[in-house]
Amino acid sequence: MTAGPAGFIAVGVARDRVSSAMAEALALDPANAPMFLDRLKAAGFDNVVLLATCDRTEAIALPAEPERFVAAFTDILASLTENERGAIDSVVHRFEGARAVERLMAISGGIESTLPGEPEVLAQVREAIAADRKSTRLNSSHG
């Protein structure tokens, strides 16, 4: 039996949902994405799709503790972008259940891109999934 979308959560900051100044302040350097993912995993969250692109920093997961996941995401983003958590709390978006899955599909299909239908975003989603799988294998081989 497979799990339905009920426990999924998408949390993040997208350029089209904040001011230009805030988008620049919260832009995560894609080179820091592996560190971000490692910190989420160290906090106990596995199977995370972390998207760090010019348009967004978002994480989609199926966490046992959604509130703790959102707090961890926000804390890590604040740390890596050198911002106050309060500034991030006011602009972070959150989708749950079927809406979180729909969010991932909309991003994957390029619907949420600056250039709708942009094919590069699907490759970014595939890379994010691969990064999670690689990180999970590496973490489990050291534990």
mmCIF file of N, CA and C in Angstrom:
data_model
loop_
_atom_site.group_PDB
_atom_site.id
_atom_site.type_symbol
_atom_site.label_atom_id
_atom_site.label_comp_id
_atom_site.label_asym_id
_atom_site.label_seq_id
_atom_site.Cartn_x
_atom_site.Cartn_y
_atom_site.Cartn_z
ATOM 1 N N MET A 1 0.850 -1.188 0.000
ATOM 2 C CA MET A 1 0.000 0.000 0.000
ATOM 3 C C MET A 1 0.888 1.242 0.000
ATOM 4 N N THR A 2 0.597 2.177 -0.855
ATOM 5 C CA THR A 2 1.392 3.402 -0.933
ATOM 6 C C THR A 2 0.693 4.540 -0.205
ATOM 7 N N ALA A 3 1.500 5.464 0.278
ATOM 8 C CA ALA A 3 0.951 6.622 0.998
ATOM 9 C C ALA A 3 0.338 7.594 0.005
ATOM 10 N N GLY A 4 -0.749 8.207 0.399
ATOM 11 C CA GLY A 4 -1.366 9.249 -0.410
ATOM 12 C C GLY A 4 -0.665 10.564 -0.152
ATOM 13 N N PRO A 5 -1.189 11.631 -0.695
ATOM 14 C CA PRO A 5 -0.529 12.924 -0.561
ATOM 15 C C PRO A 5 -0.743 13.604 0.791
ATOM 16 N N ALA A 6 -1.514 12.985 1.672
ATOM 17 C CA ALA A 6 -1.923 13.652 2.909
ATOM 18 C C ALA A 6 -0.773 14.241 3.716
ATOM 19 N N GLY A 7 0.352 13.556 3.831
ATOM 20 C CA GLY A 7 1.431 14.036 4.680
ATOM 21 C C GLY A 7 2.470 14.888 3.991
ATOM 22 N N PHE A 8 2.343 15.091 2.687
ATOM 23 C CA PHE A 8 3.345 15.877 1.974
ATOM 24 C C PHE A 8 3.267 17.341 2.366
ATOM 25 N N ILE A 9 4.427 17.978 2.333
ATOM 26 C CA ILE A 9 4.487 19.404 2.611
ATOM 27 C C ILE A 9 5.509 20.041 1.663
ATOM 28 N N ALA A 10 5.182 21.202 1.174
ATOM 29 C CA ALA A 10 6.102 22.010 0.362
ATOM 30 C C ALA A 10 6.268 23.333 1.086
ATOM 31 N N VAL A 11 7.490 23.715 1.317
ATOM 32 C CA VAL A 11 7.770 24.960 2.018
ATOM 33 C C VAL A 11 8.895 25.673 1.281
ATOM 34 N N GLY A 12 8.806 26.988 1.189
ATOM 35 C CA GLY A 12 9.872 27.693 0.516
ATOM 36 C C GLY A 12 9.601 29.148 0.264
ATOM 37 N N VAL A 13 10.498 29.699 -0.525
ATOM 38 C CA VAL A 13 10.418 31.087 -0.941
ATOM 39 C C VAL A 13 10.588 31.096 -2.452
ATOM 40 N N ALA A 14 9.639 31.706 -3.149
ATOM 41 C CA ALA A 14 9.698 31.788 -4.607
ATOM 42 C C ALA A 14 9.756 33.256 -5.020
ATOM 43 N N ARG A 15 10.572 33.516 -6.019
ATOM 44 C CA ARG A 15 10.806 34.892 -6.488
ATOM 45 C C ARG A 15 9.518 35.627 -6.842
ATOM 46 N N ASP A 16 8.548 34.926 -7.411
ATOM 47 C CA ASP A 16 7.316 35.591 -7.838
ATOM 48 C C ASP A 16 6.366 35.908 -6.683
ATOM 49 N N ARG A 17 6.709 35.495 -5.481
ATOM 50 C CA ARG A 17 5.834 35.714 -4.330
ATOM 51 C C ARG A 17 6.383 36.715 -3.326
ATOM 52 N N VAL A 18 7.564 37.279 -3.616
ATOM 53 C CA VAL A 18 8.181 38.250 -2.702
ATOM 54 C C VAL A 18 8.718 39.427 -3.512
ATOM 55 N N SER A 19 9.093 40.477 -2.822
ATOM 56 C CA SER A 19 9.680 41.629 -3.502
ATOM 57 C C SER A 19 11.033 41.245 -4.090
ATOM 58 N N SER A 20 11.481 42.020 -5.066
ATOM 59 C CA SER A 20 12.781 41.752 -5.691
ATOM 60 C C SER A 20 13.910 41.809 -4.665
ATOM 61 N N ALA A 21 13.844 42.790 -3.768
ATOM 62 C CA ALA A 21 14.886 42.918 -2.745
ATOM 63 C C ALA A 21 14.908 41.700 -1.835
ATOM 64 N N MET A 22 13.732 41.223 -1.434
ATOM 65 C CA MET A 22 13.663 40.052 -0.567
ATOM 66 C C MET A 22 14.127 38.808 -1.316
ATOM 67 N N ALA A 23 13.757 38.697 -2.582
ATOM 68 C CA ALA A 23 14.193 37.544 -3.384
ATOM 69 C C ALA A 23 15.713 37.490 -3.457
ATOM 70 N N GLU A 24 16.342 38.635 -3.659
ATOM 71 C CA GLU A 24 17.807 38.678 -3.709
ATOM 72 C C GLU A 24 18.417 38.329 -2.354
ATOM 73 N N ALA A 25 17.825 38.851 -1.286
ATOM 74 C CA ALA A 25 18.353 38.593 0.058
ATOM 75 C C ALA A 25 18.248 37.126 0.440
ATOM 76 N N LEU A 26 17.213 36.452 -0.054
ATOM 77 C CA LEU A 26 16.985 35.057 0.328
ATOM 78 C C LEU A 26 17.441 34.051 -0.721
ATOM 79 N N ALA A 27 18.076 34.540 -1.778
ATOM 80 C CA ALA A 27 18.540 33.625 -2.817
ATOM 81 C C ALA A 27 19.635 32.723 -2.260
ATOM 82 N N LEU A 28 19.403 31.436 -2.343
ATOM 83 C CA LEU A 28 20.383 30.467 -1.882
ATOM 84 C C LEU A 28 21.336 30.158 -3.028
ATOM 85 N N ASP A 29 22.602 30.280 -2.777
ATOM 86 C CA ASP A 29 23.600 29.903 -3.780
ATOM 87 C C ASP A 29 23.435 28.405 -4.038
ATOM 88 N N PRO A 30 23.169 28.000 -5.287
ATOM 89 C CA PRO A 30 22.988 26.572 -5.574
ATOM 90 C C PRO A 30 24.145 25.704 -5.083
ATOM 91 N N ALA A 31 25.336 26.283 -4.960
ATOM 92 C CA ALA A 31 26.473 25.531 -4.426
ATOM 93 C C ALA A 31 26.257 25.135 -2.969
ATOM 94 N N ASN A 32 25.365 25.851 -2.270
ATOM 95 C CA ASN A 32 25.061 25.534 -0.871
ATOM 96 C C ASN A 32 23.914 24.536 -0.719
ATOM 97 N N ALA A 33 23.301 24.143 -1.826
ATOM 98 C CA ALA A 33 22.179 23.195 -1.744
ATOM 99 C C ALA A 33 22.572 21.876 -1.088
ATOM 100 N N PRO A 34 23.733 21.283 -1.413
ATOM 101 C CA PRO A 34 24.086 20.031 -0.726
ATOM 102 C C PRO A 34 24.216 20.209 0.792
ATOM 103 N N MET A 35 24.764 21.347 1.225
ATOM 104 C CA MET A 35 24.878 21.612 2.656
ATOM 105 C C MET A 35 23.490 21.759 3.281
ATOM 106 N N PHE A 36 22.592 22.438 2.578
ATOM 107 C CA PHE A 36 21.216 22.614 3.049
ATOM 108 C C PHE A 36 20.571 21.237 3.232
ATOM 109 N N LEU A 37 20.694 20.393 2.216
ATOM 110 C CA LEU A 37 20.114 19.056 2.276
ATOM 111 C C LEU A 37 20.739 18.239 3.398
ATOM 112 N N ASP A 38 22.040 18.323 3.565
ATOM 113 C CA ASP A 38 22.712 17.602 4.651
ATOM 114 C C ASP A 38 22.200 18.051 6.011
ATOM 115 N N ARG A 39 21.957 19.344 6.164
ATOM 116 C CA ARG A 39 21.454 19.847 7.451
ATOM 117 C C ARG A 39 20.024 19.362 7.713
ATOM 118 N N LEU A 40 19.208 19.309 6.661
ATOM 119 C CA LEU A 40 17.851 18.763 6.839
ATOM 120 C C LEU A 40 17.932 17.296 7.252
ATOM 121 N N LYS A 41 18.821 16.549 6.621
ATOM 122 C CA LYS A 41 18.977 15.138 6.954
ATOM 123 C C LYS A 41 19.513 14.966 8.377
ATOM 124 N N ALA A 42 20.456 15.816 8.777
ATOM 125 C CA ALA A 42 20.994 15.762 10.135
ATOM 126 C C ALA A 42 19.914 16.058 11.172
ATOM 127 N N ALA A 43 18.921 16.845 10.765
ATOM 128 C CA ALA A 43 17.799 17.157 11.664
ATOM 129 C C ALA A 43 16.764 16.027 11.670
ATOM 130 N N GLY A 44 17.011 14.978 10.880
ATOM 131 C CA GLY A 44 16.130 13.817 10.884
ATOM 132 C C GLY A 44 15.138 13.730 9.748
ATOM 133 N N PHE A 45 15.341 14.530 8.701
ATOM 134 C CA PHE A 45 14.396 14.534 7.579
ATOM 135 C C PHE A 45 15.026 13.889 6.355
ATOM 136 N N ASP A 46 14.441 12.778 5.930
ATOM 137 C CA ASP A 46 14.899 12.067 4.742
ATOM 138 C C ASP A 46 13.889 12.258 3.627
ATOM 139 N N ASN A 47 14.271 11.840 2.434
ATOM 140 C CA ASN A 47 13.389 11.917 1.269
ATOM 141 C C ASN A 47 12.862 13.326 1.049
ATOM 142 N N VAL A 48 13.797 14.229 0.857
ATOM 143 C CA VAL A 48 13.492 15.644 0.644
ATOM 144 C C VAL A 48 13.904 16.034 -0.771
ATOM 145 N N VAL A 49 13.004 16.660 -1.498
ATOM 146 C CA VAL A 49 13.343 17.253 -2.785
ATOM 147 C C VAL A 49 13.621 18.726 -2.495
ATOM 148 N N LEU A 50 14.895 19.114 -2.604
ATOM 149 C CA LEU A 50 15.299 20.491 -2.336
ATOM 150 C C LEU A 50 15.633 21.159 -3.654
ATOM 151 N N LEU A 51 14.888 22.206 -3.972
ATOM 152 C CA LEU A 51 15.099 22.955 -5.209
ATOM 153 C C LEU A 51 15.712 24.308 -4.869
ATOM 154 N N ALA A 52 16.917 24.528 -5.344
ATOM 155 C CA ALA A 52 17.594 25.810 -5.148
ATOM 156 C C ALA A 52 17.951 26.327 -6.533
ATOM 157 N N THR A 53 17.109 27.217 -7.064
ATOM 158 C CA THR A 53 17.301 27.751 -8.411
ATOM 159 C C THR A 53 17.229 29.275 -8.341
ATOM 160 N N CYS A 54 17.362 29.902 -9.504
ATOM 161 C CA CYS A 54 17.264 31.367 -9.536
ATOM 162 C C CYS A 54 15.854 31.837 -9.201
ATOM 163 N N ASP A 55 14.856 30.967 -9.344
ATOM 164 C CA ASP A 55 13.470 31.351 -9.073
ATOM 165 C C ASP A 55 12.971 30.958 -7.687
ATOM 166 N N ARG A 56 13.647 30.023 -7.018
ATOM 167 C CA ARG A 56 13.073 29.512 -5.779
ATOM 168 C C ARG A 56 14.080 28.754 -4.930
ATOM 169 N N THR A 57 13.777 28.692 -3.650
ATOM 170 C CA THR A 57 14.384 27.742 -2.725
ATOM 171 C C THR A 57 13.202 27.080 -2.045
ATOM 172 N N GLU A 58 12.966 25.820 -2.374
ATOM 173 C CA GLU A 58 11.812 25.100 -1.843
ATOM 174 C C GLU A 58 12.201 23.676 -1.487
ATOM 175 N N ALA A 59 11.522 23.144 -0.502
ATOM 176 C CA ALA A 59 11.712 21.751 -0.110
ATOM 177 C C ALA A 59 10.349 21.083 -0.075
ATOM 178 N N ILE A 60 10.287 19.900 -0.670
ATOM 179 C CA ILE A 60 9.064 19.108 -0.670
ATOM 180 C C ILE A 60 9.417 17.783 -0.012
ATOM 181 N N ALA A 61 8.635 17.394 0.981
ATOM 182 C CA ALA A 61 8.953 16.185 1.743
ATOM 183 C C ALA A 61 7.685 15.571 2.331
ATOM 184 N N LEU A 62 7.888 14.436 2.978
ATOM 185 C CA LEU A 62 6.824 13.724 3.672
ATOM 186 C C LEU A 62 7.291 13.528 5.118
ATOM 187 N N PRO A 63 7.366 14.627 5.869
ATOM 188 C CA PRO A 63 7.932 14.542 7.220
ATOM 189 C C PRO A 63 6.925 14.034 8.252
ATOM 190 N N ALA A 64 7.434 13.314 9.248
ATOM 191 C CA ALA A 64 6.584 12.854 10.345
ATOM 192 C C ALA A 64 6.161 14.031 11.222
ATOM 193 N N GLU A 65 7.002 15.061 11.264
ATOM 194 C CA GLU A 65 6.738 16.242 12.088
ATOM 195 C C GLU A 65 6.772 17.499 11.210
ATOM 196 N N PRO A 66 5.643 17.826 10.569
ATOM 197 C CA PRO A 66 5.621 18.964 9.639
ATOM 198 C C PRO A 66 6.070 20.288 10.243
ATOM 199 N N GLU A 67 5.649 20.592 11.457
ATOM 200 C CA GLU A 67 6.019 21.883 12.055
ATOM 201 C C GLU A 67 7.522 21.958 12.273
ATOM 202 N N ARG A 68 8.118 20.872 12.714
ATOM 203 C CA ARG A 68 9.562 20.842 12.929
ATOM 204 C C ARG A 68 10.305 20.944 11.593
ATOM 205 N N PHE A 69 9.740 20.351 10.537
ATOM 206 C CA PHE A 69 10.338 20.437 9.207
ATOM 207 C C PHE A 69 10.350 21.887 8.711
ATOM 208 N N VAL A 70 9.232 22.574 8.856
ATOM 209 C CA VAL A 70 9.141 23.976 8.428
ATOM 210 C C VAL A 70 10.131 24.823 9.230
ATOM 211 N N ALA A 71 10.213 24.587 10.535
ATOM 212 C CA ALA A 71 11.149 25.342 11.376
ATOM 213 C C ALA A 71 12.594 25.070 10.956
ATOM 214 N N ALA A 72 12.914 23.808 10.679
ATOM 215 C CA ALA A 72 14.275 23.461 10.255
ATOM 216 C C ALA A 72 14.601 24.129 8.922
ATOM 217 N N PHE A 73 13.665 24.055 7.968
ATOM 218 C CA PHE A 73 13.872 24.695 6.670
ATOM 219 C C PHE A 73 14.159 26.180 6.855
ATOM 220 N N THR A 74 13.337 26.844 7.635
ATOM 221 C CA THR A 74 13.465 28.290 7.836
ATOM 222 C C THR A 74 14.778 28.635 8.536
ATOM 223 N N ASP A 75 15.135 27.871 9.569
ATOM 224 C CA ASP A 75 16.391 28.114 10.284
ATOM 225 C C ASP A 75 17.603 27.942 9.375
ATOM 226 N N ILE A 76 17.593 26.877 8.571
ATOM 227 C CA ILE A 76 18.724 26.608 7.686
ATOM 228 C C ILE A 76 18.827 27.679 6.601
ATOM 229 N N LEU A 77 17.692 28.063 6.019
ATOM 230 C CA LEU A 77 17.712 29.117 5.005
ATOM 231 C C LEU A 77 18.223 30.421 5.599
ATOM 232 N N ALA A 78 17.794 30.756 6.804
ATOM 233 C CA ALA A 78 18.267 31.979 7.466
ATOM 234 C C ALA A 78 19.779 31.928 7.666
ATOM 235 N N SER A 79 20.270 30.784 8.112
ATOM 236 C CA SER A 79 21.698 30.635 8.355
ATOM 237 C C SER A 79 22.517 30.741 7.070
ATOM 238 N N LEU A 80 22.102 30.029 6.030
ATOM 239 C CA LEU A 80 22.881 29.998 4.793
ATOM 240 C C LEU A 80 22.799 31.284 3.980
ATOM 241 N N THR A 81 21.744 32.067 4.183
ATOM 242 C CA THR A 81 21.631 33.342 3.460
ATOM 243 C C THR A 81 21.948 34.536 4.355
ATOM 244 N N GLU A 82 22.324 34.251 5.603
ATOM 245 C CA GLU A 82 22.682 35.283 6.569
ATOM 246 C C GLU A 82 21.570 36.302 6.758
ATOM 247 N N ASN A 83 20.359 35.785 6.992
ATOM 248 C CA ASN A 83 19.188 36.619 7.241
ATOM 249 C C ASN A 83 18.589 36.270 8.588
ATOM 250 N N GLU A 84 17.785 37.190 9.100
ATOM 251 C CA GLU A 84 17.058 36.940 10.338
ATOM 252 C C GLU A 84 15.900 35.997 10.045
ATOM 253 N N ARG A 85 15.651 35.085 10.958
ATOM 254 C CA ARG A 85 14.561 34.135 10.746
ATOM 255 C C ARG A 85 13.218 34.853 10.605
ATOM 256 N N GLY A 86 13.000 35.908 11.341
ATOM 257 C CA GLY A 86 11.737 36.642 11.270
ATOM 258 C C GLY A 86 11.436 37.160 9.872
ATOM 259 N N ALA A 87 12.479 37.585 9.169
ATOM 260 C CA ALA A 87 12.285 38.067 7.800
ATOM 261 C C ALA A 87 11.814 36.936 6.898
ATOM 262 N N ILE A 88 12.309 35.739 7.136
ATOM 263 C CA ILE A 88 11.929 34.587 6.319
ATOM 264 C C ILE A 88 10.536 34.099 6.697
ATOM 265 N N ASP A 89 10.246 34.065 7.997
ATOM 266 C CA ASP A 89 8.918 33.613 8.451
ATOM 267 C C ASP A 89 7.794 34.384 7.771
ATOM 268 N N SER A 90 8.043 35.670 7.510
ATOM 269 C CA SER A 90 6.981 36.504 6.946
ATOM 270 C C SER A 90 6.742 36.256 5.458
ATOM 271 N N VAL A 91 7.670 35.596 4.772
ATOM 272 C CA VAL A 91 7.507 35.398 3.324
ATOM 273 C C VAL A 91 7.492 33.936 2.879
ATOM 274 N N VAL A 92 7.784 33.032 3.784
ATOM 275 C CA VAL A 92 7.819 31.618 3.393
ATOM 276 C C VAL A 92 6.402 31.130 3.072
ATOM 277 N N HIS A 93 6.271 30.341 2.028
ATOM 278 C CA HIS A 93 4.958 29.769 1.715
ATOM 279 C C HIS A 93 4.959 28.299 2.105
ATOM 280 N N ARG A 94 3.767 27.788 2.275
ATOM 281 C CA ARG A 94 3.609 26.413 2.741
ATOM 282 C C ARG A 94 2.378 25.817 2.080
ATOM 283 N N PHE A 95 2.559 24.645 1.501
ATOM 284 C CA PHE A 95 1.451 23.896 0.912
ATOM 285 C C PHE A 95 1.460 22.513 1.540
ATOM 286 N N GLU A 96 0.285 21.977 1.803
ATOM 287 C CA GLU A 96 0.210 20.666 2.433
ATOM 288 C C GLU A 96 -0.667 19.718 1.642
ATOM 289 N N GLY A 97 -0.410 18.415 1.822
ATOM 290 C CA GLY A 97 -1.221 17.383 1.197
ATOM 291 C C GLY A 97 -1.181 17.448 -0.314
ATOM 292 N N ALA A 98 -2.349 17.323 -0.916
ATOM 293 C CA ALA A 98 -2.449 17.320 -2.379
ATOM 294 C C ALA A 98 -1.908 18.622 -2.961
ATOM 295 N N ARG A 99 -2.068 19.737 -2.254
ATOM 296 C CA ARG A 99 -1.553 21.016 -2.773
ATOM 297 C C ARG A 99 -0.026 21.012 -2.854
ATOM 298 N N ALA A 100 0.640 20.303 -1.935
ATOM 299 C CA ALA A 100 2.102 20.199 -1.989
ATOM 300 C C ALA A 100 2.532 19.380 -3.200
ATOM 301 N N VAL A 101 1.824 18.299 -3.459
ATOM 302 C CA VAL A 101 2.134 17.469 -4.633
ATOM 303 C C VAL A 101 1.854 18.258 -5.904
ATOM 304 N N GLU A 102 0.749 18.983 -5.932
ATOM 305 C CA GLU A 102 0.426 19.832 -7.087
ATOM 306 C C GLU A 102 1.516 20.879 -7.301
ATOM 307 N N ARG A 103 2.045 21.411 -6.223
ATOM 308 C CA ARG A 103 3.115 22.410 -6.306
ATOM 309 C C ARG A 103 4.340 21.799 -6.990
ATOM 310 N N LEU A 104 4.728 20.597 -6.566
ATOM 311 C CA LEU A 104 5.870 19.927 -7.177
ATOM 312 C C LEU A 104 5.619 19.665 -8.663
ATOM 313 N N MET A 105 4.418 19.257 -8.997
ATOM 314 C CA MET A 105 4.095 18.999 -10.406
ATOM 315 C C MET A 105 4.106 20.294 -11.222
ATOM 316 N N ALA A 106 3.599 21.378 -10.641
ATOM 317 C CA ALA A 106 3.585 22.669 -11.345
ATOM 318 C C ALA A 106 5.012 23.168 -11.577
ATOM 319 N N ILE A 107 5.858 22.994 -10.571
ATOM 320 C CA ILE A 107 7.263 23.388 -10.734
ATOM 321 C C ILE A 107 7.914 22.514 -11.799
ATOM 322 N N SER A 108 7.710 21.203 -11.697
ATOM 323 C CA SER A 108 8.322 20.257 -12.648
ATOM 324 C C SER A 108 7.908 20.540 -14.085
ATOM 325 N N GLY A 109 6.651 20.903 -14.265
ATOM 326 C CA GLY A 109 6.137 21.177 -15.602
ATOM 327 C C GLY A 109 6.454 22.563 -16.116
ATOM 328 N N GLY A 110 7.133 23.366 -15.316
ATOM 329 C CA GLY A 110 7.512 24.704 -15.756
ATOM 330 C C GLY A 110 6.404 25.738 -15.624
ATOM 331 N N ILE A 111 5.288 25.350 -15.025
ATOM 332 C CA ILE A 111 4.169 26.281 -14.868
ATOM 333 C C ILE A 111 4.534 27.418 -13.918
ATOM 334 N N GLU A 112 5.394 27.132 -12.944
ATOM 335 C CA GLU A 112 5.790 28.132 -11.951
ATOM 336 C C GLU A 112 7.061 28.881 -12.342
ATOM 337 N N SER A 113 7.566 28.654 -13.545
ATOM 338 C CA SER A 113 8.811 29.282 -13.985
ATOM 339 C C SER A 113 8.587 30.695 -14.491
ATOM 340 N N THR A 114 9.656 31.467 -14.489
ATOM 341 C CA THR A 114 9.609 32.809 -15.060
ATOM 342 C C THR A 114 9.189 32.731 -16.518
ATOM 343 N N LEU A 115 9.710 31.723 -17.213
ATOM 344 C CA LEU A 115 9.321 31.446 -18.597
ATOM 345 C C LEU A 115 8.476 30.178 -18.572
ATOM 346 N N PRO A 116 7.149 30.295 -18.545
ATOM 347 C CA PRO A 116 6.287 29.107 -18.438
ATOM 348 C C PRO A 116 6.637 28.050 -19.481
ATOM 349 N N GLY A 117 6.716 26.810 -18.992
ATOM 350 C CA GLY A 117 7.033 25.689 -19.865
ATOM 351 C C GLY A 117 8.520 25.456 -20.053
ATOM 352 N N GLU A 118 9.332 26.229 -19.367
ATOM 353 C CA GLU A 118 10.785 26.104 -19.463
ATOM 354 C C GLU A 118 11.210 24.659 -19.174
ATOM 355 N N PRO A 119 11.906 24.004 -20.097
ATOM 356 C CA PRO A 119 12.250 22.592 -19.906
ATOM 357 C C PRO A 119 13.360 22.354 -18.879
ATOM 358 N N GLU A 120 14.172 23.365 -18.608
ATOM 359 C CA GLU A 120 15.298 23.181 -17.695
ATOM 360 C C GLU A 120 14.845 22.823 -16.279
ATOM 361 N N VAL A 121 13.682 23.290 -15.872
ATOM 362 C CA VAL A 121 13.242 23.068 -14.503
ATOM 363 C C VAL A 121 12.998 21.578 -14.219
ATOM 364 N N LEU A 122 12.525 20.819 -15.175
ATOM 365 C CA LEU A 122 12.334 19.388 -14.955
ATOM 366 C C LEU A 122 13.674 18.717 -14.684
ATOM 367 N N ALA A 123 14.699 19.134 -15.380
ATOM 368 C CA ALA A 123 16.040 18.602 -15.129
ATOM 369 C C ALA A 123 16.491 18.966 -13.713
ATOM 370 N N GLN A 124 16.147 20.176 -13.259
ATOM 371 C CA GLN A 124 16.508 20.587 -11.902
ATOM 372 C C GLN A 124 15.788 19.738 -10.863
ATOM 373 N N VAL A 125 14.541 19.400 -11.112
ATOM 374 C CA VAL A 125 13.792 18.538 -10.187
ATOM 375 C C VAL A 125 14.416 17.147 -10.167
ATOM 376 N N ARG A 126 14.737 16.616 -11.337
ATOM 377 C CA ARG A 126 15.390 15.293 -11.389
ATOM 378 C C ARG A 126 16.712 15.322 -10.630
ATOM 379 N N GLU A 127 17.491 16.382 -10.794
ATOM 380 C CA GLU A 127 18.762 16.510 -10.074
ATOM 381 C C GLU A 127 18.542 16.580 -8.566
ATOM 382 N N ALA A 128 17.482 17.266 -8.135
ATOM 383 C CA ALA A 128 17.179 17.371 -6.709
ATOM 384 C C ALA A 128 16.813 16.000 -6.128
ATOM 385 N N ILE A 129 16.043 15.233 -6.871
ATOM 386 C CA ILE A 129 15.682 13.882 -6.419
ATOM 387 C C ILE A 129 16.924 13.006 -6.359
ATOM 388 N N ALA A 130 17.779 13.099 -7.369
ATOM 389 C CA ALA A 130 19.019 12.315 -7.391
ATOM 390 C C ALA A 130 19.928 12.716 -6.227
ATOM 391 N N ALA A 131 20.000 14.009 -5.918
ATOM 392 C CA ALA A 131 20.833 14.477 -4.808
ATOM 393 C C ALA A 131 20.335 13.905 -3.486
ATOM 394 N N ASP A 132 19.013 13.844 -3.321
ATOM 395 C CA ASP A 132 18.458 13.265 -2.099
ATOM 396 C C ASP A 132 18.818 11.790 -2.008
ATOM 397 N N ARG A 133 18.664 11.069 -3.102
ATOM 398 C CA ARG A 133 18.989 9.629 -3.095
ATOM 399 C C ARG A 133 20.465 9.406 -2.799
ATOM 400 N N LYS A 134 21.335 10.195 -3.408
ATOM 401 C CA LYS A 134 22.769 10.065 -3.185
ATOM 402 C C LYS A 134 23.105 10.365 -1.727
ATOM 403 N N SER A 135 22.546 11.427 -1.203
ATOM 404 C CA SER A 135 22.789 11.809 0.185
ATOM 405 C C SER A 135 22.289 10.733 1.138
ATOM 406 N N THR A 136 21.136 10.154 0.852
ATOM 407 C CA THR A 136 20.593 9.095 1.706
ATOM 408 C C THR A 136 21.530 7.890 1.710
ATOM 409 N N ARG A 137 22.039 7.515 0.539
ATOM 410 C CA ARG A 137 22.960 6.379 0.472
ATOM 411 C C ARG A 137 24.232 6.676 1.239
ATOM 412 N N LEU A 138 24.781 7.867 1.094
ATOM 413 C CA LEU A 138 26.008 8.214 1.787
ATOM 414 C C LEU A 138 25.793 8.245 3.289
ATOM 415 N N ASN A 139 24.677 8.835 3.731
ATOM 416 C CA ASN A 139 24.407 8.905 5.167
ATOM 417 C C ASN A 139 24.181 7.531 5.769
ATOM 418 N N SER A 140 23.485 6.644 5.044
ATOM 419 C CA SER A 140 23.209 5.318 5.596
ATOM 420 C C SER A 140 24.469 4.449 5.618
ATOM 421 N N SER A 141 25.427 4.725 4.745
ATOM 422 C CA SER A 141 26.643 3.928 4.731
ATOM 423 C C SER A 141 27.596 4.348 5.855
ATOM 424 N N HIS A 142 27.372 5.534 6.435
ATOM 425 C CA HIS A 142 28.206 5.993 7.545
ATOM 426 C C HIS A 142 27.562 5.751 8.892
ATOM 427 N N GLY A 143 26.304 5.311 8.906
ATOM 428 C CA GLY A 143 25.592 5.191 10.184
ATOM 429 C C GLY A 143 25.584 3.884 10.685
#
